[in-house]
PDB file of C-alpha atoms in Angstrom:
ATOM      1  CA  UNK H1278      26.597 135.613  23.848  1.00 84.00           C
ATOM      2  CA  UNK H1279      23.647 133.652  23.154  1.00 85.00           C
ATOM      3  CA  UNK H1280      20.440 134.963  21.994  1.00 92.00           C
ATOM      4  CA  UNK H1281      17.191 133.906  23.633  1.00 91.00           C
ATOM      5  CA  UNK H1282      15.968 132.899  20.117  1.00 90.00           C
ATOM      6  CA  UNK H1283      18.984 130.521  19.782  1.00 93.00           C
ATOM      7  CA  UNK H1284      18.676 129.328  23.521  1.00 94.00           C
ATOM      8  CA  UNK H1285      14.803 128.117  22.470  1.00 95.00           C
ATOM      9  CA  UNK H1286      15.611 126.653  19.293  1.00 96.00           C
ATOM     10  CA  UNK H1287      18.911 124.695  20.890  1.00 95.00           C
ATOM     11  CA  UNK H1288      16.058 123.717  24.014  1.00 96.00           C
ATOM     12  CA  UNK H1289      13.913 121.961  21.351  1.00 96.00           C
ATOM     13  CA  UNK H1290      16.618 120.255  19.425  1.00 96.00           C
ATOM     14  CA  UNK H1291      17.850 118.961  22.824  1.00 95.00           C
ATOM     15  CA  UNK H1292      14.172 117.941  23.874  1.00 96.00           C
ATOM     16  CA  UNK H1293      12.997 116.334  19.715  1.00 96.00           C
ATOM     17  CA  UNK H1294      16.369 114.103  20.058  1.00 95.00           C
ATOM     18  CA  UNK H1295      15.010 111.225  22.181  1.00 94.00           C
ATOM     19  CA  UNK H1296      11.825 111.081  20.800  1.00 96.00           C
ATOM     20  CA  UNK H1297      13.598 111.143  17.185  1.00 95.00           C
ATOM     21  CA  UNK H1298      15.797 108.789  18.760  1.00 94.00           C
ATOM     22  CA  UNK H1299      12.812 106.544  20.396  1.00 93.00           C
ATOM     23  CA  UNK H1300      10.495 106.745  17.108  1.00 94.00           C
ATOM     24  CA  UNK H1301      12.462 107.314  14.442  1.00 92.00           C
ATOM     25  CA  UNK H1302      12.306 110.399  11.865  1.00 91.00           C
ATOM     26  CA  UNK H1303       9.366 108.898  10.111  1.00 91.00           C
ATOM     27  CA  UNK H1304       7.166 108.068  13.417  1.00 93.00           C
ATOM     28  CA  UNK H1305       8.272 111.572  15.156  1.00 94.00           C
ATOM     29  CA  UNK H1306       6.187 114.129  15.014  1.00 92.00           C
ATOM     30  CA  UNK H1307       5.574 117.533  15.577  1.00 94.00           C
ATOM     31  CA  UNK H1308       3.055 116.904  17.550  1.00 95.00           C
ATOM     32  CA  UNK H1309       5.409 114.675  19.759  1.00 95.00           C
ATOM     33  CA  UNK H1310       7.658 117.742  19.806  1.00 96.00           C
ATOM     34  CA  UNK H1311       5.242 120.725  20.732  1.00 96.00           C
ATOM     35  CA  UNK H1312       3.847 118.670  23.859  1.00 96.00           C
ATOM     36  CA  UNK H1313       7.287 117.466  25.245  1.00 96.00           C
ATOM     37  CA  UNK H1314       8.832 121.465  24.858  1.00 96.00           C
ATOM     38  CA  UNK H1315       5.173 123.053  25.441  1.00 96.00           C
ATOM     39  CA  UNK H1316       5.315 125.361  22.736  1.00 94.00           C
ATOM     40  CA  UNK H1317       3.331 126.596  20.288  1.00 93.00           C
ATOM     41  CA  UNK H1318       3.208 125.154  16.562  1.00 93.00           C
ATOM     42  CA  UNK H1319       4.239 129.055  15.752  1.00 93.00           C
ATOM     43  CA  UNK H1320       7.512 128.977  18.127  1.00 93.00           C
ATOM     44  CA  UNK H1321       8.112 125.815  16.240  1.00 93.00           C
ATOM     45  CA  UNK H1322       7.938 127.477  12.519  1.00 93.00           C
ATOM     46  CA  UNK H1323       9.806 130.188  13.691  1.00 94.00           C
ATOM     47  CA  UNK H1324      13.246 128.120  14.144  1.00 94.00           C
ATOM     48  CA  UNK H1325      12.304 125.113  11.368  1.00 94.00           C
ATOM     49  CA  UNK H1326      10.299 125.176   8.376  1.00 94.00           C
ATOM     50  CA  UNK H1327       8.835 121.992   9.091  1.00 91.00           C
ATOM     51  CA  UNK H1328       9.257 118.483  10.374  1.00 91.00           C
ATOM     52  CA  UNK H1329      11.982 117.742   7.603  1.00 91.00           C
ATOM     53  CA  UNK H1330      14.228 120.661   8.392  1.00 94.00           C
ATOM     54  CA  UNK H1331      13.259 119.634  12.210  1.00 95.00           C
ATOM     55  CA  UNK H1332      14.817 116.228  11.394  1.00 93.00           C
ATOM     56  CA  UNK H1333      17.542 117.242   9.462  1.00 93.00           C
ATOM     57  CA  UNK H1334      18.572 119.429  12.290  1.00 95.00           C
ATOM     58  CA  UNK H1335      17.665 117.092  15.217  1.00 95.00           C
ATOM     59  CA  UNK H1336      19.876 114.561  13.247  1.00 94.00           C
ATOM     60  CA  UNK H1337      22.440 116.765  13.181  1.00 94.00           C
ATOM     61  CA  UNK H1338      21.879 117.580  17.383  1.00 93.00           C
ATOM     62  CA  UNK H1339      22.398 113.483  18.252  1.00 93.00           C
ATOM     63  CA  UNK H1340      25.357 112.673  16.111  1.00 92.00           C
ATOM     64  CA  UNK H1341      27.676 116.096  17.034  1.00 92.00           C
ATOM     65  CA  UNK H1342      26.700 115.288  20.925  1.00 91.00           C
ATOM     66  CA  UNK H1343      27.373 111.899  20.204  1.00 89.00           C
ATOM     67  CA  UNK H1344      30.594 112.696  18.778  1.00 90.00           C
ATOM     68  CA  UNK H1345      31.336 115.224  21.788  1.00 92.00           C
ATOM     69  CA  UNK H1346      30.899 112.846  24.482  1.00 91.00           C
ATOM     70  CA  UNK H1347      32.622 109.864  22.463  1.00 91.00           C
ATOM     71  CA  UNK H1348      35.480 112.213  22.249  1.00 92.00           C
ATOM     72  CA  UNK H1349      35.388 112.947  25.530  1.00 94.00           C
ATOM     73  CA  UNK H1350      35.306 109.532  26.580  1.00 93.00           C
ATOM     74  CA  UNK H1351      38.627 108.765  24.760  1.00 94.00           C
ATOM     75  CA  UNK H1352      40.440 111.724  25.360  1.00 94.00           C
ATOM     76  CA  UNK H1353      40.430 110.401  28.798  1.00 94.00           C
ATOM     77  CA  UNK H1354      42.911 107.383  28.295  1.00 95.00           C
ATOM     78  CA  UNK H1355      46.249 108.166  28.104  1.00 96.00           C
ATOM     79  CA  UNK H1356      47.485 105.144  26.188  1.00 97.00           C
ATOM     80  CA  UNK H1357      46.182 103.361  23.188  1.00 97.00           C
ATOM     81  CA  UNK H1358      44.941 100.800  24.924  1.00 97.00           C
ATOM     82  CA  UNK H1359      43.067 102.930  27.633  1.00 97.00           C
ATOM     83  CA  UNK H1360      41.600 105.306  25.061  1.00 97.00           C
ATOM     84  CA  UNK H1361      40.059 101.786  22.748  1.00 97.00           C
ATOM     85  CA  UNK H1362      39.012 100.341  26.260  1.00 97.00           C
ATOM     86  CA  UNK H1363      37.377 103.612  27.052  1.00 96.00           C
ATOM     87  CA  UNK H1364      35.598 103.164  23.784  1.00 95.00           C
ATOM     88  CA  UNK H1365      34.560 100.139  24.340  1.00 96.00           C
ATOM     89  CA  UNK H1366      33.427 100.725  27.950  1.00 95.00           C
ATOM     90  CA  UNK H1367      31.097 103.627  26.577  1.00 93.00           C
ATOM     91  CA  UNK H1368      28.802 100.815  25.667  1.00 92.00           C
ATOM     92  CA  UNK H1369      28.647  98.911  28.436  1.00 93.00           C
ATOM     93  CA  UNK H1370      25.145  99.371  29.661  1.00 93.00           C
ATOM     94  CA  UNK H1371      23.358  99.251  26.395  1.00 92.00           C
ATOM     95  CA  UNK H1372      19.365  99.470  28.042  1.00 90.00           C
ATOM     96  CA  UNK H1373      20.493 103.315  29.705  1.00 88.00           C
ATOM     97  CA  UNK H1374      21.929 104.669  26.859  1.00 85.00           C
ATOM     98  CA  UNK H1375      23.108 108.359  27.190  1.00 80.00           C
ATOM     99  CA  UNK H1376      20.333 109.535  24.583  1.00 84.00           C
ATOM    100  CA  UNK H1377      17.010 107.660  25.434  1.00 86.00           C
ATOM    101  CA  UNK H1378      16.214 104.617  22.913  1.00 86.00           C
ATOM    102  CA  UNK H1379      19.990 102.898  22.471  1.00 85.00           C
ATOM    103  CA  UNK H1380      22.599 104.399  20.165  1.00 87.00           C
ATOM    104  CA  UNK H1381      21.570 107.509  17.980  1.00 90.00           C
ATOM    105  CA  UNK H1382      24.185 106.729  14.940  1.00 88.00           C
ATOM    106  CA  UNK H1383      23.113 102.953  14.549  1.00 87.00           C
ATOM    107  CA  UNK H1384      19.311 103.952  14.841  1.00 89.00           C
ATOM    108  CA  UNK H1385      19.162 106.563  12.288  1.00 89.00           C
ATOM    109  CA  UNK H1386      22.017 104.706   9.854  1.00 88.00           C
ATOM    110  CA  UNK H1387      19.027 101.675   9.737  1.00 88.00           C
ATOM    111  CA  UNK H1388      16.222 104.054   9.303  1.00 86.00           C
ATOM    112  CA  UNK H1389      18.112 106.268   6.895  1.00 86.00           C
ATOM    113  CA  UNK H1390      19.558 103.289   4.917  1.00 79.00           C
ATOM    114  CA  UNK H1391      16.275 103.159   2.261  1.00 81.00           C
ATOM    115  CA  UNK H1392      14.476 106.261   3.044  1.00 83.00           C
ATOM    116  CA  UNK H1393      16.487 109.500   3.657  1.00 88.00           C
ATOM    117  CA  UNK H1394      19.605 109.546   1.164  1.00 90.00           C
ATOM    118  CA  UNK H1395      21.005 112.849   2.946  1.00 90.00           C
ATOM    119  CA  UNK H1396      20.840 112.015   6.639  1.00 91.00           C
ATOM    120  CA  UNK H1397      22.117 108.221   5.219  1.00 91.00           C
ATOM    121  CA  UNK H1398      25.411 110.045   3.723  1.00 92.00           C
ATOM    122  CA  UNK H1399      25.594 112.497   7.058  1.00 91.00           C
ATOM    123  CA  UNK H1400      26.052 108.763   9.223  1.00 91.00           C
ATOM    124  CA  UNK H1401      28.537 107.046   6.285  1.00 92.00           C
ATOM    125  CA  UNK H1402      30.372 110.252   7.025  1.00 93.00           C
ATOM    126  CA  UNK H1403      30.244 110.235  10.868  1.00 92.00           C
ATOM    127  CA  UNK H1404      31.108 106.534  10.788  1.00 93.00           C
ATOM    128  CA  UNK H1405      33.857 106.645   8.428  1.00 94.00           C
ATOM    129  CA  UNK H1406      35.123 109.739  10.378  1.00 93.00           C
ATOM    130  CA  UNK H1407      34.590 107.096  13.572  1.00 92.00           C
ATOM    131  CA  UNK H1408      36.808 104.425  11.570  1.00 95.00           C
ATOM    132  CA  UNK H1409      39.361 106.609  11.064  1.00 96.00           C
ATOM    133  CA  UNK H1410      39.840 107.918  14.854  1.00 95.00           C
ATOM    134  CA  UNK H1411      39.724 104.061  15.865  1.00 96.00           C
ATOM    135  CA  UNK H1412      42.748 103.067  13.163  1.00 97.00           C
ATOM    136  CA  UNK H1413      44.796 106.333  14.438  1.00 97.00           C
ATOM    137  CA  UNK H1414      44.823 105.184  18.415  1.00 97.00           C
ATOM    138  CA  UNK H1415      45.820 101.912  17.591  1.00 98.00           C
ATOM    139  CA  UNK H1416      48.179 102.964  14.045  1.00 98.00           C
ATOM    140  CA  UNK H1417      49.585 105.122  17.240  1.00 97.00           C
ATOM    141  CA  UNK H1418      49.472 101.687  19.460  1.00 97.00           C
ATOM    142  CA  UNK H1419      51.509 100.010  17.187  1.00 98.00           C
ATOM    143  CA  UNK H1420      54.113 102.851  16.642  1.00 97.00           C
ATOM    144  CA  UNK H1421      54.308 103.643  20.592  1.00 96.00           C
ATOM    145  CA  UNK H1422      55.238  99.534  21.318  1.00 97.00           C
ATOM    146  CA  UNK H1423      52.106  99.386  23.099  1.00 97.00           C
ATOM    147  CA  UNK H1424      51.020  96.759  20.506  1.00 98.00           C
ATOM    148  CA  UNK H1425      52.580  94.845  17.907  1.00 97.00           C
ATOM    149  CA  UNK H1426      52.779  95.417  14.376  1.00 96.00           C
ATOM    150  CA  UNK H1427      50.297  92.048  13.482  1.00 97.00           C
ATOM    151  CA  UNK H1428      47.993  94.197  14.834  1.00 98.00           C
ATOM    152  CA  UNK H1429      45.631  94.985  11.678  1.00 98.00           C
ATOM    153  CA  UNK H1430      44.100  98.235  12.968  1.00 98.00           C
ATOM    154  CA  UNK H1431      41.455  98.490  10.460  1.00 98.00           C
ATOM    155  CA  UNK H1432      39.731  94.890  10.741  1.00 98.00           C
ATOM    156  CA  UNK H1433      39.773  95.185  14.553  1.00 98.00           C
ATOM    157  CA  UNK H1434      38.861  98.774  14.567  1.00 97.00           C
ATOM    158  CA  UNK H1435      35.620  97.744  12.236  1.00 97.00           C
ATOM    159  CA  UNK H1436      35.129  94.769  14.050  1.00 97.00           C
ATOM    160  CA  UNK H1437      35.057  96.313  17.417  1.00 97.00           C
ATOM    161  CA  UNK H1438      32.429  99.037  16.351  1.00 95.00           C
ATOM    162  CA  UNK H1439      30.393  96.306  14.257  1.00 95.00           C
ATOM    163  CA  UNK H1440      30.071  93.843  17.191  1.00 96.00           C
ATOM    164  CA  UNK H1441      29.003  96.649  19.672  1.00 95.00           C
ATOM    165  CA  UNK H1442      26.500  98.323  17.616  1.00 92.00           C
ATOM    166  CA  UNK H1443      25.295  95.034  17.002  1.00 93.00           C
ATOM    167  CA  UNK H1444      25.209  94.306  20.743  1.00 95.00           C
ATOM    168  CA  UNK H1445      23.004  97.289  21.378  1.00 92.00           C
ATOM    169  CA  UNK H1446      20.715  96.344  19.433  1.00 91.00           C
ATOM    170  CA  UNK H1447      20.774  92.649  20.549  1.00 94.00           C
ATOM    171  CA  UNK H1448      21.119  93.695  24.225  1.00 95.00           C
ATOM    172  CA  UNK H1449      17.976  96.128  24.351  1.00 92.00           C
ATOM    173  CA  UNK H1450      16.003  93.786  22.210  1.00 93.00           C
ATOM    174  CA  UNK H1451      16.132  90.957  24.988  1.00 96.00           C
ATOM    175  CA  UNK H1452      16.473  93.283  27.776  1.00 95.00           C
ATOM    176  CA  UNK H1453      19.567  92.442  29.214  1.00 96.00           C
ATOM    177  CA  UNK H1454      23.254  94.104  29.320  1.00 95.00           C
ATOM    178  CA  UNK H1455      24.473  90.566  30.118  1.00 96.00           C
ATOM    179  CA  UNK H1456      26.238  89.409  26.786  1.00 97.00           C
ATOM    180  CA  UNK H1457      27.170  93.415  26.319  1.00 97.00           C
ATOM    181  CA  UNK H1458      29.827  92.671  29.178  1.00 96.00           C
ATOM    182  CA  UNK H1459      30.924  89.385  27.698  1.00 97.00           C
ATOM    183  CA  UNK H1460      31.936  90.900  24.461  1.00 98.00           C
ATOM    184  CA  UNK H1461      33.553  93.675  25.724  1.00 98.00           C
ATOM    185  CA  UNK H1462      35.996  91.488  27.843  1.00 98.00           C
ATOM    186  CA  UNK H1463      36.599  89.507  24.610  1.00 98.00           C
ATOM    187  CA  UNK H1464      37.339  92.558  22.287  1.00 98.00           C
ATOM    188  CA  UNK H1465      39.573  93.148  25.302  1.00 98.00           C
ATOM    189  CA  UNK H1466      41.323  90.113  25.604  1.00 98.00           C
ATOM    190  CA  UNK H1467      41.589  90.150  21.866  1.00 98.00           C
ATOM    191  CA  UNK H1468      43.574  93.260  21.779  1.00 98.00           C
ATOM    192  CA  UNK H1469      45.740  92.381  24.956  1.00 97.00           C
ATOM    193  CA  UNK H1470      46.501  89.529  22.580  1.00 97.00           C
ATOM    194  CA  UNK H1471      48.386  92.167  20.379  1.00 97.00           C
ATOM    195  CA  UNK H1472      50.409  93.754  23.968  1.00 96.00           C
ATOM    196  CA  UNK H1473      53.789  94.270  23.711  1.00 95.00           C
TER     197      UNK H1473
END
């Protein structure tokens, strides 16, 4: 059973993600944190020693859930091709993203990239991790006779991810969800290319 103390501390990693998520580790603060869970600064320091274990931990919070529901989302499919399309139809409406401010593991990967060398290593991990899910459902694709073997798993698996990351970004910037559906019917078409 779950303790009250770890019921509040879970609360404010749940309520810190979107604003980490929406400002970044370095323009989050505690500040930010205390008014959105109305606590008090000592409620705070009693679960984190500060605003870098805060981070560390709210990092942490967005890519497991992010992991969960991607999961999820592709445990749904019940071929190869469902479970990739599934993926790919997670990101279809890149402006309401499930976590406030677009996608948690490409917004902390850039902002991580120069500044935080342990949170940058936690999102090579999550994405290699990522990677190597995406090359197993279509590896299992290819063995099934769902797709044929010119199918090079790993160049469309990193392509796929690459282009839709990218599309978030590009999508939110200009305010539209437009081009995210165009892509996503052309990663489709690409891998119907490979059918069987």
């Amino acid at each position: 059973m779950i303790t009250k103390a770890e019921r509040t501390k879970q609360f404010i990693l749940e309520t810190a993600a979107p604003i980490f998520n929406q400002k970044g580790i370095s323009g989050a603060n505690i500040d930010d944190v205390l008014a959105a869970t109305k606590l008090t600064k000592g409620c705070l320091y009693g679960h984190f020693e500060g605003k870098e274990d805060l981070a560390l931990q709210v990092v942490d919070q967005m890519l497991n859930s992010n992991r969960e529901k991607m999961l999820l989302t592709i445990s749904k499919g019940k071929t190869a091709k469902a479970k990739v399309f599934a993926f790919l139809d997670f990101y279809k409406d890149p402006l309401n993203t499930y976590l406030k401010g677009g996608c948690p593991v490409f917004n902390i990967a850039v902002e991580s990239d120069d500044n935080f060398p342990v949170i940058k290593e936690k999102i090579a991990d999550v994405i290699r991790h990522g990677q190597e899910i995406f090359v197993s459902v279509l590896n299992q694709g290819i063995e099934n006779g769902e797709f044929s073997d010119k199918l090079d798993p790993a160049v469309y698996a990193f392509k796929a991810v690459a282009a839709v990351e990218g599309a978030v970004v590009m999508c939110r910037a200009m305010n539209t969800a437009k081009p995210m559906a165009s892509l996503l019917k052309s990663l489709k078409l690409e891998l119907e290319g490979y059918a069987l």
